[in-house]
Short mmCIF file of C-alpha atoms and ligand atoms in Angstrom, two decimals:
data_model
loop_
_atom_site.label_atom_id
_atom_site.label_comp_id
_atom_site.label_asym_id
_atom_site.label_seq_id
_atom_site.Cartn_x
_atom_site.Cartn_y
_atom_site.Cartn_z
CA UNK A 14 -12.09 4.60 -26.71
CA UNK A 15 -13.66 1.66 -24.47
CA UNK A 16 -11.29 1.70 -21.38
CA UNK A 17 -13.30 -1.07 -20.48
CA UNK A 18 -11.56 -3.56 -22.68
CA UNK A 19 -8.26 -2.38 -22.84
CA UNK A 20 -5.75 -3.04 -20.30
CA UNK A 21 -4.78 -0.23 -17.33
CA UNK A 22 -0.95 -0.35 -18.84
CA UNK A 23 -2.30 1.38 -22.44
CA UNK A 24 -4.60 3.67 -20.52
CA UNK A 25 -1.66 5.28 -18.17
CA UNK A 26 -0.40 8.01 -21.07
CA UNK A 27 -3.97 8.83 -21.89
CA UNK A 28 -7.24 8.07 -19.57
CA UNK A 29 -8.70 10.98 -17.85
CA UNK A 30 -6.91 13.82 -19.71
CA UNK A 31 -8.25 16.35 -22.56
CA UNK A 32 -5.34 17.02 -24.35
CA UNK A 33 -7.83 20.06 -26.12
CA UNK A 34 -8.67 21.52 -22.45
CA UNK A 35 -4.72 22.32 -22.69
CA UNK A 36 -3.29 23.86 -25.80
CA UNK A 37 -3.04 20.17 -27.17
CA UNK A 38 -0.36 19.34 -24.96
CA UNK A 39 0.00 16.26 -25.19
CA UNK A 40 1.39 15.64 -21.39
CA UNK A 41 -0.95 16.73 -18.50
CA UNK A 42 0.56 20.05 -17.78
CA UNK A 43 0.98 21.05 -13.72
CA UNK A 44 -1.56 22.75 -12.39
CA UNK A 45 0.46 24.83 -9.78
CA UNK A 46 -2.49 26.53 -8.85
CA UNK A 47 -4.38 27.20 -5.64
CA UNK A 48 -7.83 28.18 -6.85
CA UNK A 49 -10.02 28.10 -10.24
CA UNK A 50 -12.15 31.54 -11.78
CA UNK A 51 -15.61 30.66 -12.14
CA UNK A 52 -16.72 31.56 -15.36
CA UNK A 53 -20.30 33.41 -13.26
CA UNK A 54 -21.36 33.25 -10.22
CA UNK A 55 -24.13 30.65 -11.08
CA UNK A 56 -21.59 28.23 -11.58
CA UNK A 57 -19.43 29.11 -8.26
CA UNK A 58 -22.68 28.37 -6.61
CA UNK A 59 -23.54 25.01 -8.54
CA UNK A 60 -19.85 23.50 -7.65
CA UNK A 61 -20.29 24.29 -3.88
CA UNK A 62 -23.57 22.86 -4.08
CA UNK A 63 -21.87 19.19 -5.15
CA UNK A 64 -18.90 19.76 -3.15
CA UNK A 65 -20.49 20.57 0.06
CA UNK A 66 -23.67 17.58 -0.80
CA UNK A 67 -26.21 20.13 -0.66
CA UNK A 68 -27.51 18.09 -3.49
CA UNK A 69 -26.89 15.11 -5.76
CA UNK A 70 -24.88 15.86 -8.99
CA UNK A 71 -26.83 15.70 -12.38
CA UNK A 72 -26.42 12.34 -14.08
CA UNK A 73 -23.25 13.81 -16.58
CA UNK A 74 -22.14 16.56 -14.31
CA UNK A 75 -18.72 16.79 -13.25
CA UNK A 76 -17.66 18.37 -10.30
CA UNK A 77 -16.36 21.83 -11.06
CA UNK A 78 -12.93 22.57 -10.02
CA UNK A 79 -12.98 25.10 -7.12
CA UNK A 80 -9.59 25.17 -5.10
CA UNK A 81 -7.08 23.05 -5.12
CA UNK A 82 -7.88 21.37 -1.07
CA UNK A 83 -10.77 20.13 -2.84
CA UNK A 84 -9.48 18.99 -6.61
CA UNK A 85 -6.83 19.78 -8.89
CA UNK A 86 -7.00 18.01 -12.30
CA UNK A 87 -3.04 16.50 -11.47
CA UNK A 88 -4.85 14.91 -8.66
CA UNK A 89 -8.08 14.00 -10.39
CA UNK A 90 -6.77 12.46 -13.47
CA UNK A 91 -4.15 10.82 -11.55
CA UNK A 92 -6.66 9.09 -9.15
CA UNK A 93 -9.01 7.73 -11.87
CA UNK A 94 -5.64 6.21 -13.55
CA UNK A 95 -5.08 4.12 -10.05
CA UNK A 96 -9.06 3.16 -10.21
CA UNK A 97 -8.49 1.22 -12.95
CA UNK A 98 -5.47 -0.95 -11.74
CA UNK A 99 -7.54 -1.94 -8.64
CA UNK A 100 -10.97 -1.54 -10.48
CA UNK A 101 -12.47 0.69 -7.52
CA UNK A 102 -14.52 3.27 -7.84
CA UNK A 103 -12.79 6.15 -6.80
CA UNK A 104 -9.43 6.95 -5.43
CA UNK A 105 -8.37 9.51 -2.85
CA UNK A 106 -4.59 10.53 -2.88
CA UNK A 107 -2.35 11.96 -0.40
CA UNK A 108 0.64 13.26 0.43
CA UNK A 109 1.68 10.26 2.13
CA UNK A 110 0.98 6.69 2.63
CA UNK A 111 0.81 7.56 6.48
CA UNK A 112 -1.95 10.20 5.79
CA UNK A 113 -3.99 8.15 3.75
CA UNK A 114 -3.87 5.61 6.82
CA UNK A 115 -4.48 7.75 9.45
CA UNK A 116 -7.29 9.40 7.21
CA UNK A 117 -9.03 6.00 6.76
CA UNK A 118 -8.52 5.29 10.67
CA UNK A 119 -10.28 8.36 11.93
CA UNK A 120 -13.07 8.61 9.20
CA UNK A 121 -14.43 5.62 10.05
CA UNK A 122 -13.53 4.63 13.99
CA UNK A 123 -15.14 6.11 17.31
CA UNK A 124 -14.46 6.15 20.43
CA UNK A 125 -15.29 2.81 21.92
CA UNK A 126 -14.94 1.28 18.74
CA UNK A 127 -12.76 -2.41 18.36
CA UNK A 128 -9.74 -2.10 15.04
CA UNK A 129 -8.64 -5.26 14.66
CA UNK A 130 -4.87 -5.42 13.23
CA UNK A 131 -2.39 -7.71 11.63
CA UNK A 132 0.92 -8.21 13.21
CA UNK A 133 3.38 -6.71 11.81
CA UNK A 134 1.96 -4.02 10.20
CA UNK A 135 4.27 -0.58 9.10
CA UNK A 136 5.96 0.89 11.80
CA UNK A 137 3.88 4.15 11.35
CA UNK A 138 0.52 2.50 11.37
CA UNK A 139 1.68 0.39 14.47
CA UNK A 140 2.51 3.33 16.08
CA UNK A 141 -0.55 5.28 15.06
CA UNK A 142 -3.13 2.30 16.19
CA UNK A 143 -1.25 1.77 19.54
CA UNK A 144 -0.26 5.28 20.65
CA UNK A 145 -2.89 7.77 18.58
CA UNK A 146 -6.40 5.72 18.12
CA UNK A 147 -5.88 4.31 22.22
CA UNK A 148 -5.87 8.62 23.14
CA UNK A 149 -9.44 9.18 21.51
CA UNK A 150 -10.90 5.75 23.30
CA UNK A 151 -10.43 3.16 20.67
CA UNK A 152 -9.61 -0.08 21.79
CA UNK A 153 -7.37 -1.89 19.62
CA UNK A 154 -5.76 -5.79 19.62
CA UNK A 155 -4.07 -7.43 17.22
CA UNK A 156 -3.59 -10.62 15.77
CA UNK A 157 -0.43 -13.02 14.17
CA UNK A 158 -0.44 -14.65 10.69
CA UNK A 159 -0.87 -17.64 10.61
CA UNK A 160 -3.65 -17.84 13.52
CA UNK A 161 -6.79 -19.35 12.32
CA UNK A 162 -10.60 -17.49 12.38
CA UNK A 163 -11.60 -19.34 15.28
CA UNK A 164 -8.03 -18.07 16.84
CA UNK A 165 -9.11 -14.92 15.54
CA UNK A 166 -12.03 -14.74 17.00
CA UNK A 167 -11.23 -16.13 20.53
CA UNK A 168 -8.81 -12.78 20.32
CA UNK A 169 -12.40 -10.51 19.49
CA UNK A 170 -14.33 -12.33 22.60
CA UNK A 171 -11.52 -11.69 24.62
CA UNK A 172 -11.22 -8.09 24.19
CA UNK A 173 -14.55 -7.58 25.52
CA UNK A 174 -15.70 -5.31 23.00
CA UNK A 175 -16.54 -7.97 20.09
CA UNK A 176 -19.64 -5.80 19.61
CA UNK A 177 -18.23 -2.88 18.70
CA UNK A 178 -15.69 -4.51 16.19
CA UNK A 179 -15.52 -1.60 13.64
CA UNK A 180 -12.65 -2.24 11.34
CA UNK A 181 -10.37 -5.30 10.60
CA UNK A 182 -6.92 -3.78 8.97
CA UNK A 183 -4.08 -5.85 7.60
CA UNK A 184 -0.78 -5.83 5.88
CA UNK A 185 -0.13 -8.86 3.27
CA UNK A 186 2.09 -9.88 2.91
CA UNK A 187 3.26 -9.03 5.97
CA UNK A 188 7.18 -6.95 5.94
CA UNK A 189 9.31 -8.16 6.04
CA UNK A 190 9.15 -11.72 6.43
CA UNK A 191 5.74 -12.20 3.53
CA UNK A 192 3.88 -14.15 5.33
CA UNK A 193 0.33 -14.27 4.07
CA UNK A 194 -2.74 -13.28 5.02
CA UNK A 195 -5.98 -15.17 4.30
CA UNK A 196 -8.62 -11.90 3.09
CA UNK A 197 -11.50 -14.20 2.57
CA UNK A 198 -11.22 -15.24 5.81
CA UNK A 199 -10.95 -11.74 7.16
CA UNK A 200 -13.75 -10.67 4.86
CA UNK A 201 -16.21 -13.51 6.31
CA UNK A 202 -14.98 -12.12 9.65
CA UNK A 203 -16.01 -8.84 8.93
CA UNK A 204 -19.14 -10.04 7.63
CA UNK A 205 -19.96 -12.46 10.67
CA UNK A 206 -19.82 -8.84 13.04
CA UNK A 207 -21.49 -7.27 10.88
CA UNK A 208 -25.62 -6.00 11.40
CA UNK A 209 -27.59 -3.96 9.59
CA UNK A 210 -27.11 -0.82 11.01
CA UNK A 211 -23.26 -1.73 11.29
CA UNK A 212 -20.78 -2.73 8.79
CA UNK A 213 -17.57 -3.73 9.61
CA UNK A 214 -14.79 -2.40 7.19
CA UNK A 215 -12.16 -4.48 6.08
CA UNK A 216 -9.01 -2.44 5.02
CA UNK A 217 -6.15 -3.54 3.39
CA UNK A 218 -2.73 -2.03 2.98
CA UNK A 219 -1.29 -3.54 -0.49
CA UNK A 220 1.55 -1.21 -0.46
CA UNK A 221 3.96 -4.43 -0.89
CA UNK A 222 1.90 -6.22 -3.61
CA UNK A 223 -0.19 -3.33 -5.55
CA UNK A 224 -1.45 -2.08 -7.66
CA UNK A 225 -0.30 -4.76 -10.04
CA UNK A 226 0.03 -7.89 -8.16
CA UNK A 227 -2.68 -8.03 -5.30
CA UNK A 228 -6.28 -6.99 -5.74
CA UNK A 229 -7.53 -6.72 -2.69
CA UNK A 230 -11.27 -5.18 -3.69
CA UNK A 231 -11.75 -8.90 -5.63
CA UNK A 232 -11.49 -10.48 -1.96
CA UNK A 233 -13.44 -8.67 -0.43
CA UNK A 234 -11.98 -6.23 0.88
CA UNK A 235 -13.70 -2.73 1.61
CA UNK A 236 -10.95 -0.46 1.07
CA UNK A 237 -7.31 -0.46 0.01
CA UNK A 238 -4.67 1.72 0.95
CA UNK A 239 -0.93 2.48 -0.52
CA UNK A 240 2.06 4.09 0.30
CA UNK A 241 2.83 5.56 -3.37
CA UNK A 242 6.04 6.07 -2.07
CA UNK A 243 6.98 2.63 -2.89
CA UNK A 244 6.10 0.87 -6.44
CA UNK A 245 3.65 3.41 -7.13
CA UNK A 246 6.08 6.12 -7.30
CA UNK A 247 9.16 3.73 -8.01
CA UNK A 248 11.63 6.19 -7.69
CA UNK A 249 12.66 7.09 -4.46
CA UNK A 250 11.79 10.59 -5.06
CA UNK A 251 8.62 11.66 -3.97
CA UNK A 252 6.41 10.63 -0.92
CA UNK A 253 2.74 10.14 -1.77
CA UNK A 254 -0.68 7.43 -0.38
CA UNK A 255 -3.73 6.35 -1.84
CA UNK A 256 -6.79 5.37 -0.51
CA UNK A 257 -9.29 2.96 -3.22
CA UNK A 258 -12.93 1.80 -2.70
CA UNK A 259 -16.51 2.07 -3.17
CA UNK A 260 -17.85 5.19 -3.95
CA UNK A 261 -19.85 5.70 -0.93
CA UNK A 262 -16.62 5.04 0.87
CA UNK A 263 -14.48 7.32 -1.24
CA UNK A 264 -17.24 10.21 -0.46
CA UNK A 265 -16.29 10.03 3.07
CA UNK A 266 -12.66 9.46 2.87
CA UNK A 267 -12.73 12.47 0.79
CA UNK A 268 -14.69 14.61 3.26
CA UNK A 269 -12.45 14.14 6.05
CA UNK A 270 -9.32 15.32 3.38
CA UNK A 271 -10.60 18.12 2.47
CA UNK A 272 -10.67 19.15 6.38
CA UNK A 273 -7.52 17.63 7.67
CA UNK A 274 -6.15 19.14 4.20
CA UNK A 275 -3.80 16.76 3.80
CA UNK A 276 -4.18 15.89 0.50
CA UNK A 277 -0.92 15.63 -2.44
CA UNK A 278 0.08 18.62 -4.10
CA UNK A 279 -0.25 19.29 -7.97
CA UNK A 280 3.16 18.80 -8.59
CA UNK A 281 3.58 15.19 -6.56
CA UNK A 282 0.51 14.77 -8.59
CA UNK A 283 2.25 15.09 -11.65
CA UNK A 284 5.48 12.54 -10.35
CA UNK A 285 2.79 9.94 -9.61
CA UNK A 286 1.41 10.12 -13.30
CA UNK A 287 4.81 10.06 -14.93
CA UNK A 288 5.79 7.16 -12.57
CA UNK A 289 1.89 5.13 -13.91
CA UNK A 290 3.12 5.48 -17.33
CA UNK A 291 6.49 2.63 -16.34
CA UNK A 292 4.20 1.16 -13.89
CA UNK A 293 3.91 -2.41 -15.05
CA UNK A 294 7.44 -2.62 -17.32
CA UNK A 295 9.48 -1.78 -13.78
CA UNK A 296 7.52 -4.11 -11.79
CA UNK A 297 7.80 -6.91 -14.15
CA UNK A 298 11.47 -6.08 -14.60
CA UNK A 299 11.44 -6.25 -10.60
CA UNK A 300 10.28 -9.41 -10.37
CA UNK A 301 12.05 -11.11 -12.61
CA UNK A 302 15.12 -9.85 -10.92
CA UNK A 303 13.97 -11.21 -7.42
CA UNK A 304 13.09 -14.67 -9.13
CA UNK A 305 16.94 -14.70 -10.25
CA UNK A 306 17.90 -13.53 -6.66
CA UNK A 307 16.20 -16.19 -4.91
CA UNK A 308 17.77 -18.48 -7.08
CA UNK A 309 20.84 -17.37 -6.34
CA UNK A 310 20.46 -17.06 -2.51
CA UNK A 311 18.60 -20.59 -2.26
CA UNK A 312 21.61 -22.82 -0.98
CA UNK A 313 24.60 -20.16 -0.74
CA UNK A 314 26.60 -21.38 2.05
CA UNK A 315 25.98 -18.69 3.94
CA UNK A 316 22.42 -18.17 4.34
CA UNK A 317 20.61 -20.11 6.51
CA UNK A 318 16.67 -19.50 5.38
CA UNK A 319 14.88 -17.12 2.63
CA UNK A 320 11.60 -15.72 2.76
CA UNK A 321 10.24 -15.30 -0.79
CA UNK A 322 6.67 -15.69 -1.87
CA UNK A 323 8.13 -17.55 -5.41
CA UNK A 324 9.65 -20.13 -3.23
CA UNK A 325 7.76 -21.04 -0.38
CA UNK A 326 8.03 -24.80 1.32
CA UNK A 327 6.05 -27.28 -0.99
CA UNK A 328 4.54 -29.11 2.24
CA UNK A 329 3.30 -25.33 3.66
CA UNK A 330 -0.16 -25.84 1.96
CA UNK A 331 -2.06 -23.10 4.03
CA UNK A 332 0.60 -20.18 2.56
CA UNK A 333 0.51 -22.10 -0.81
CA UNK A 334 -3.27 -22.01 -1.32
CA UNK A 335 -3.48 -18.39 -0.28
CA UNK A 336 -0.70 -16.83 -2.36
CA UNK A 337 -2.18 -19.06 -5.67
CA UNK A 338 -5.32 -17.26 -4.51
CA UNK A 339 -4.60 -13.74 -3.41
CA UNK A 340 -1.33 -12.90 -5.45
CA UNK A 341 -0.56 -13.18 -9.16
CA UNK A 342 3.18 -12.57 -9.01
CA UNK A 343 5.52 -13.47 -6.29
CA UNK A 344 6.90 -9.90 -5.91
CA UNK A 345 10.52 -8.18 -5.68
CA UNK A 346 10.52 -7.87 -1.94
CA UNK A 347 12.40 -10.99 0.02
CA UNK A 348 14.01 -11.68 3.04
CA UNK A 349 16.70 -13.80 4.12
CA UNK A 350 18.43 -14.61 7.12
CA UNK A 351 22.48 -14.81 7.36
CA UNK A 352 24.35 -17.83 9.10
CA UNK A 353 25.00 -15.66 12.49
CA UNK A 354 23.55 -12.58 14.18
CA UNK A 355 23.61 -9.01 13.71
CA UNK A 356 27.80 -9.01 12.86
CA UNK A 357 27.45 -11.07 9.96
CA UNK A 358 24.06 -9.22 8.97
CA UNK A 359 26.14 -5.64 9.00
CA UNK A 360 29.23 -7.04 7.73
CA UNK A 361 26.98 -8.05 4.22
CA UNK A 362 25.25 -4.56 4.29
CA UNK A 363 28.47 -2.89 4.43
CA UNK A 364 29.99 -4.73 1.55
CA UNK A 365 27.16 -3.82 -0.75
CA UNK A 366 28.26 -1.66 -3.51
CA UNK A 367 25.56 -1.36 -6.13
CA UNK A 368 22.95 -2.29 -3.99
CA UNK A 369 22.28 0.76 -1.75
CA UNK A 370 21.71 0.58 2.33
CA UNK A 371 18.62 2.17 2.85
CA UNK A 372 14.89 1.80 3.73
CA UNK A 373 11.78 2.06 1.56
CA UNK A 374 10.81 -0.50 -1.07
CA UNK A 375 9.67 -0.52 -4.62
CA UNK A 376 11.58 1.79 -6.13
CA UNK A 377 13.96 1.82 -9.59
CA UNK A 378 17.46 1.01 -7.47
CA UNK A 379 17.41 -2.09 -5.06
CA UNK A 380 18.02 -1.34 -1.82
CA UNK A 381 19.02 -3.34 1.82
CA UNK A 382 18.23 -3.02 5.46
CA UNK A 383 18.24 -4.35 8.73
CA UNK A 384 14.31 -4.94 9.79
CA UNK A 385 15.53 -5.35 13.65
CA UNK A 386 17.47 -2.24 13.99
CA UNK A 387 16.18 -0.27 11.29
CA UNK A 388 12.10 0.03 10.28
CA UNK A 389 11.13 -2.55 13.39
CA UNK A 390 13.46 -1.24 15.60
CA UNK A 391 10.53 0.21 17.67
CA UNK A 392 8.60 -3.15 17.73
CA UNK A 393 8.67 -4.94 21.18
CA UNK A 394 11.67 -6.87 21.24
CA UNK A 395 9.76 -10.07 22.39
CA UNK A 396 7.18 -9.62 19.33
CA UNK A 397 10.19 -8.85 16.86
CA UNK A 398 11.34 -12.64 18.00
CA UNK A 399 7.89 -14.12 17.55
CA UNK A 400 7.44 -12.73 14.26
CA UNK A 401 10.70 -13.98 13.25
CA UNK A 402 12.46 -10.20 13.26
CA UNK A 403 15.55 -11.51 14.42
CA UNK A 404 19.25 -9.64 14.07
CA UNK A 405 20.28 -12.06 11.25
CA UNK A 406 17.51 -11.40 9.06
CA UNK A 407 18.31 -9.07 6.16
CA UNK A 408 15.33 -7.72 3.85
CA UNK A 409 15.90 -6.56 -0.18
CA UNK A 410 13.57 -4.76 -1.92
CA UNK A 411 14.92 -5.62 -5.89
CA UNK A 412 14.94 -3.14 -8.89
CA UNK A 413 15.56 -2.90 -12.19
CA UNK A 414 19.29 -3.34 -12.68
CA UNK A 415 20.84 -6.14 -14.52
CA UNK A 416 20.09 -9.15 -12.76
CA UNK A 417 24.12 -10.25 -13.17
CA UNK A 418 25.52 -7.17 -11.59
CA UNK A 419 22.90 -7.23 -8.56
CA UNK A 420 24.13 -10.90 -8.17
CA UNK A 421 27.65 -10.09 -8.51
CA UNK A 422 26.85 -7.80 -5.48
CA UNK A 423 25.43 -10.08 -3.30
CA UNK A 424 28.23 -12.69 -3.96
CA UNK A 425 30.95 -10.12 -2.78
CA UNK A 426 29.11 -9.22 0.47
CA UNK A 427 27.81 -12.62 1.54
CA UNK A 428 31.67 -13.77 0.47
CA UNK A 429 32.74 -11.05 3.09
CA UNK A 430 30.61 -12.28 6.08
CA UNK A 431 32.85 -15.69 6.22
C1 PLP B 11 6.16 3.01 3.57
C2 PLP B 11 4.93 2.33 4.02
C3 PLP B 11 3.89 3.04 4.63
C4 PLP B 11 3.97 4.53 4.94
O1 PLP B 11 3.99 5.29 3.78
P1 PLP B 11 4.66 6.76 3.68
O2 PLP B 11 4.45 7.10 2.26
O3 PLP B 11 6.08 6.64 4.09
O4 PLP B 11 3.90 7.64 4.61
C5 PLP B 11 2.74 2.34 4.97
N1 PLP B 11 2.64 1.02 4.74
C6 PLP B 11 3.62 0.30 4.17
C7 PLP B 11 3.45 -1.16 3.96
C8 PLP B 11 4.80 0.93 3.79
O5 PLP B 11 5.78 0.22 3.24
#
């Protein structure tokens, strides 16, 4: 079978997995194991020579399972499945999307080091840059969408430690209002600090957009990270990251795992590869929906603005030119803000029936929250208003229920805010 020509969706049952290495069966089984018997001692000793580097493996030699820290085939097969949606070279998982972040973070800053950030990124990874990296000496500043490169790097000069930028890390589109950020530009950023003996990483969390819709290693970015929690997994029930890139990258990534230990268990291992197989039908289905949602919303009496990549302002040509660039779909995550404040913006949430009052995105049932007093609630209050975070503004993350009834929903509790 040439993976190379076929597409990632009629790989996800199959690619990576020897069906004779396990009775035939035709489903990966779970490895709920904690170590592997070496069949001598020779070939304990080979393994720990590639897993430690003591040398470089043979030109067909796989790395020999060992313990389950290091590999499990559940985590293995599952992470060459997500190479192939992004096309990286290798794929870390972990058992969640805030791991995988804070793995990236420490691998590859040091103290004195500049991270450059995106504002609004998660709430975790805000909280992690500002209150975490800042204890081991990292200096850290961020930057708005929307600001331009020579904005950008005004902010870099003014930090005083432009020579020591390290990493650039962003979130686009940004959550929960999807405004976009420009990669290329970011990449020729990271480029423009970059010297021989010093590259600067660019890092992108595609959690909103990936694996299907955002490619982030075809822009130049360095690495790409993901909350699997979210499309990935799809179904509210398991939390899970994932870290993509080079394989030189990967290597290291994959060092510092196997010491903080956090990678995903066998059995989440197993979720994540039943939730591949639906990947790209539940997405589509996803988006379709939020394309008949935004239809819907556009112009209901009581909604005052909507922030959807499939229907941004024809005369906004900077946000236009990167989302025909960066993005091949315009997603099933929008935004909206009611006619009022936070009354009217509770009074809708309450009156949701079908659609369920929660946080999280990307997942099989559609769900609602309040960004100001729910996952930004610890964002500085003065920021929240500047990014447009204000108490009216409701955020939807759409599934895969029929489009009718999830309208039908909205029309009741938008009907009960007047
Ligand atoms: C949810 C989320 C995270 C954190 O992932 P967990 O799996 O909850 O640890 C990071 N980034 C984005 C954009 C997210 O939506």
């Amino acid at each position: 079978m040439d993976h190379k020509k076929m597409h990632p969706e009629s790989l996800m049952m199959s690619y990576g997995y020897k069906p004779e290495l396990s009775e035939g069966s035709i489903k990966c089984p779970i490895f709920q194991t904690s170590t592997f018997v070496f069949k001598t001692a020779e070939e304990g000793k080979a393994f720990f020579e590639v897993a430690y580097g003591l040398r470089e493996k043979d030109e067909h030699e796989e790395l020999g399972l060992i313990y389950s820290r290091l590999n499990n085939p559940d985590l293995e097969i599952l992470e060459n499945r997500l190479c192939l949606w992004d096309g990286a070279d290798d794929c870390a998982v972990f058992e969640s999307g805030m791991s995988a972040i804070s793995t990236v973070l420490m691998e590859f800053l040091q103290p004195g080091d500049l991270l450059l950030y995106s504002n609004p990124v998660y709430g975790g990874t805000d909280h992690f840059i500002k209150q975490v990296l800042t204890k081991f000496g990292i200096h850290v500043v961020g930057f708005k969408t929307g600001q331009s490169q020579e904005e950008i790097e005004q902010i870099i000069q003014d930090s005083g430690h432009g020579d020591r930028l390290a990493m650039i890390y962003v979130e686009t589109p940004a959550n929960p209002t999807n405004d976009l950020i420009d990669l290329r530009s970011c990449s020729n950023l990271a480029r423009k600090y970059s010297h021989d003996d010093h590259k600067v990483l660019l890092t992108v969390d595609n959690t909103y957009m990936g694996p299907l819709w955002q490619h982030p290693l075809k822009h130049g970015a360095d690495l790409v990270i993901y909350s699997a929690t979210k499309y990935i997994g799809g179904h509210s029930d398991v939390i899970a990251g994932a870290c993509l890139g080079s394989a030189g990258l990967m290597q290291r990534v994959k060092a510092l795992r196997t010491f903080l230990g956090n990678m995903a268990g066998p059995w989440t291992g197993w979720l994540l590869m039943r939730s591949l197989e639906t990947l790209k039908v539940r997405m589509e289905k996803q988006a379709t929906n939020a394309a008949k949602i935004a239809e819907f919303l556009e112009g209901h009496p009581a909604i005052e603005r909507i922030y959807y990549l499939g229907s941004l302002p024809a005369d906004d040509e900077r946000n236009q030119e990167i989302f025909q660039r960066q993005c091949t779909s315009a997603g099933a995550m929008l935004s909206f803000d009611v006619k009022g404040g936070e009354k009217e913006a509770f009074r809708f949430l309450n009156n949701l029936k079908l659609i369920r009052l929660a946080v999280s995105l990307g997942s099989t049932e559609s769900l609602a929250q309040h960004p100001a007093s729910m996952t930004h609630a610890g964002v500085d209050p003065e920021l929240r208003q500047e990014l447009g975070i204000t108490d009216k503004l409701v955020r939807l993350s759409v599934g895969v229920e029929h489009s009718d009834d999830l309208i039908d929903d909205l029309k009741r509790a938008l009907t009960a805010i007047s």
